[in-house]
Coordinates of C-alpha atoms in Angstrom, one line a residue:
M19 CA 60.3 117.7 24.8
A20 CA 63.0 116.8 27.1
V21 CA 63.4 118.8 30.4
S22 CA 66.6 118.4 32.3
F23 CA 66.7 118.8 36.0
P24 CA 70.2 118.9 37.6
I25 CA 70.5 115.6 39.6
A26 CA 73.1 115.6 42.4
S27 CA 75.7 113.1 41.4
S28 CA 75.5 111.9 45.0
E29 CA 72.0 110.4 44.3
S30 CA 73.4 108.4 41.3
D31 CA 76.5 107.5 43.4
Y32 CA 74.2 106.3 46.2
C33 CA 72.4 103.9 43.8
H34 CA 75.7 102.5 42.6
R35 CA 76.9 102.0 46.2
Q36 CA 73.7 100.2 47.0
A37 CA 74.1 98.0 43.8
E38 CA 77.6 97.1 44.9
E39 CA 76.5 96.2 48.4
C40 CA 73.8 93.9 47.0
A41 CA 76.4 92.2 44.7
R42 CA 78.6 91.8 47.7
R43 CA 75.8 90.1 49.8
A44 CA 74.8 88.0 46.9
E45 CA 78.3 86.6 46.8
L46 CA 78.3 85.9 50.6
A47 CA 74.8 84.4 50.7
I48 CA 74.7 80.6 51.1
S49 CA 71.0 80.1 49.8
Q50 CA 70.5 80.3 46.1
E51 CA 67.2 82.0 46.7
V52 CA 68.9 84.8 48.7
K53 CA 71.6 85.1 46.0
T54 CA 68.9 85.6 43.4
D55 CA 67.1 88.2 45.6
F56 CA 70.3 90.2 46.0
R57 CA 71.1 90.0 42.3
Q58 CA 67.7 91.3 41.4
L59 CA 68.0 94.1 43.9
E60 CA 71.4 94.9 42.5
Q61 CA 69.8 95.3 38.9
L62 CA 67.0 97.5 40.4
W63 CA 69.7 99.8 42.0
L64 CA 71.6 100.0 38.6
V65 CA 68.3 100.9 36.7
S66 CA 67.6 103.6 39.4
A67 CA 71.2 105.0 38.9
K68 CA 70.6 105.1 35.3
V69 CA 67.0 106.9 35.6
E70 CA 68.7 109.4 37.8
N71 CA 71.0 110.6 35.0
E72 CA 68.3 110.8 32.2
P73 CA 66.4 113.8 31.4
L74 CA 62.6 113.9 32.2
H75 CA 60.6 113.6 28.9
L76 CA 57.2 115.4 29.2
P77 CA 54.5 115.2 26.6
A78 CA 54.2 118.2 24.4
A79 CA 50.5 118.8 25.4
G80 CA 51.4 119.5 29.1
L81 CA 52.9 118.4 32.3
R82 CA 51.0 115.0 32.7
V83 CA 52.6 112.1 34.3
R84 CA 51.6 108.5 33.7
G85 CA 49.7 107.1 36.7
L86 CA 48.8 110.5 38.3

């Protein structure tokens, strides 16, 4: 069963803006290690933006969430 909750587009937009900022900082970084860290953060923000736009899938048996 999929349950959709309306997610404010601003939350997804925020994640995209953070990803863009990480990409910009990666380009400006001198250290390869710092560049890599910012690229990884960029990818995490992009994944977060994608998750914000997906419906929540709940098990048919109830409202249990993994890890809780």
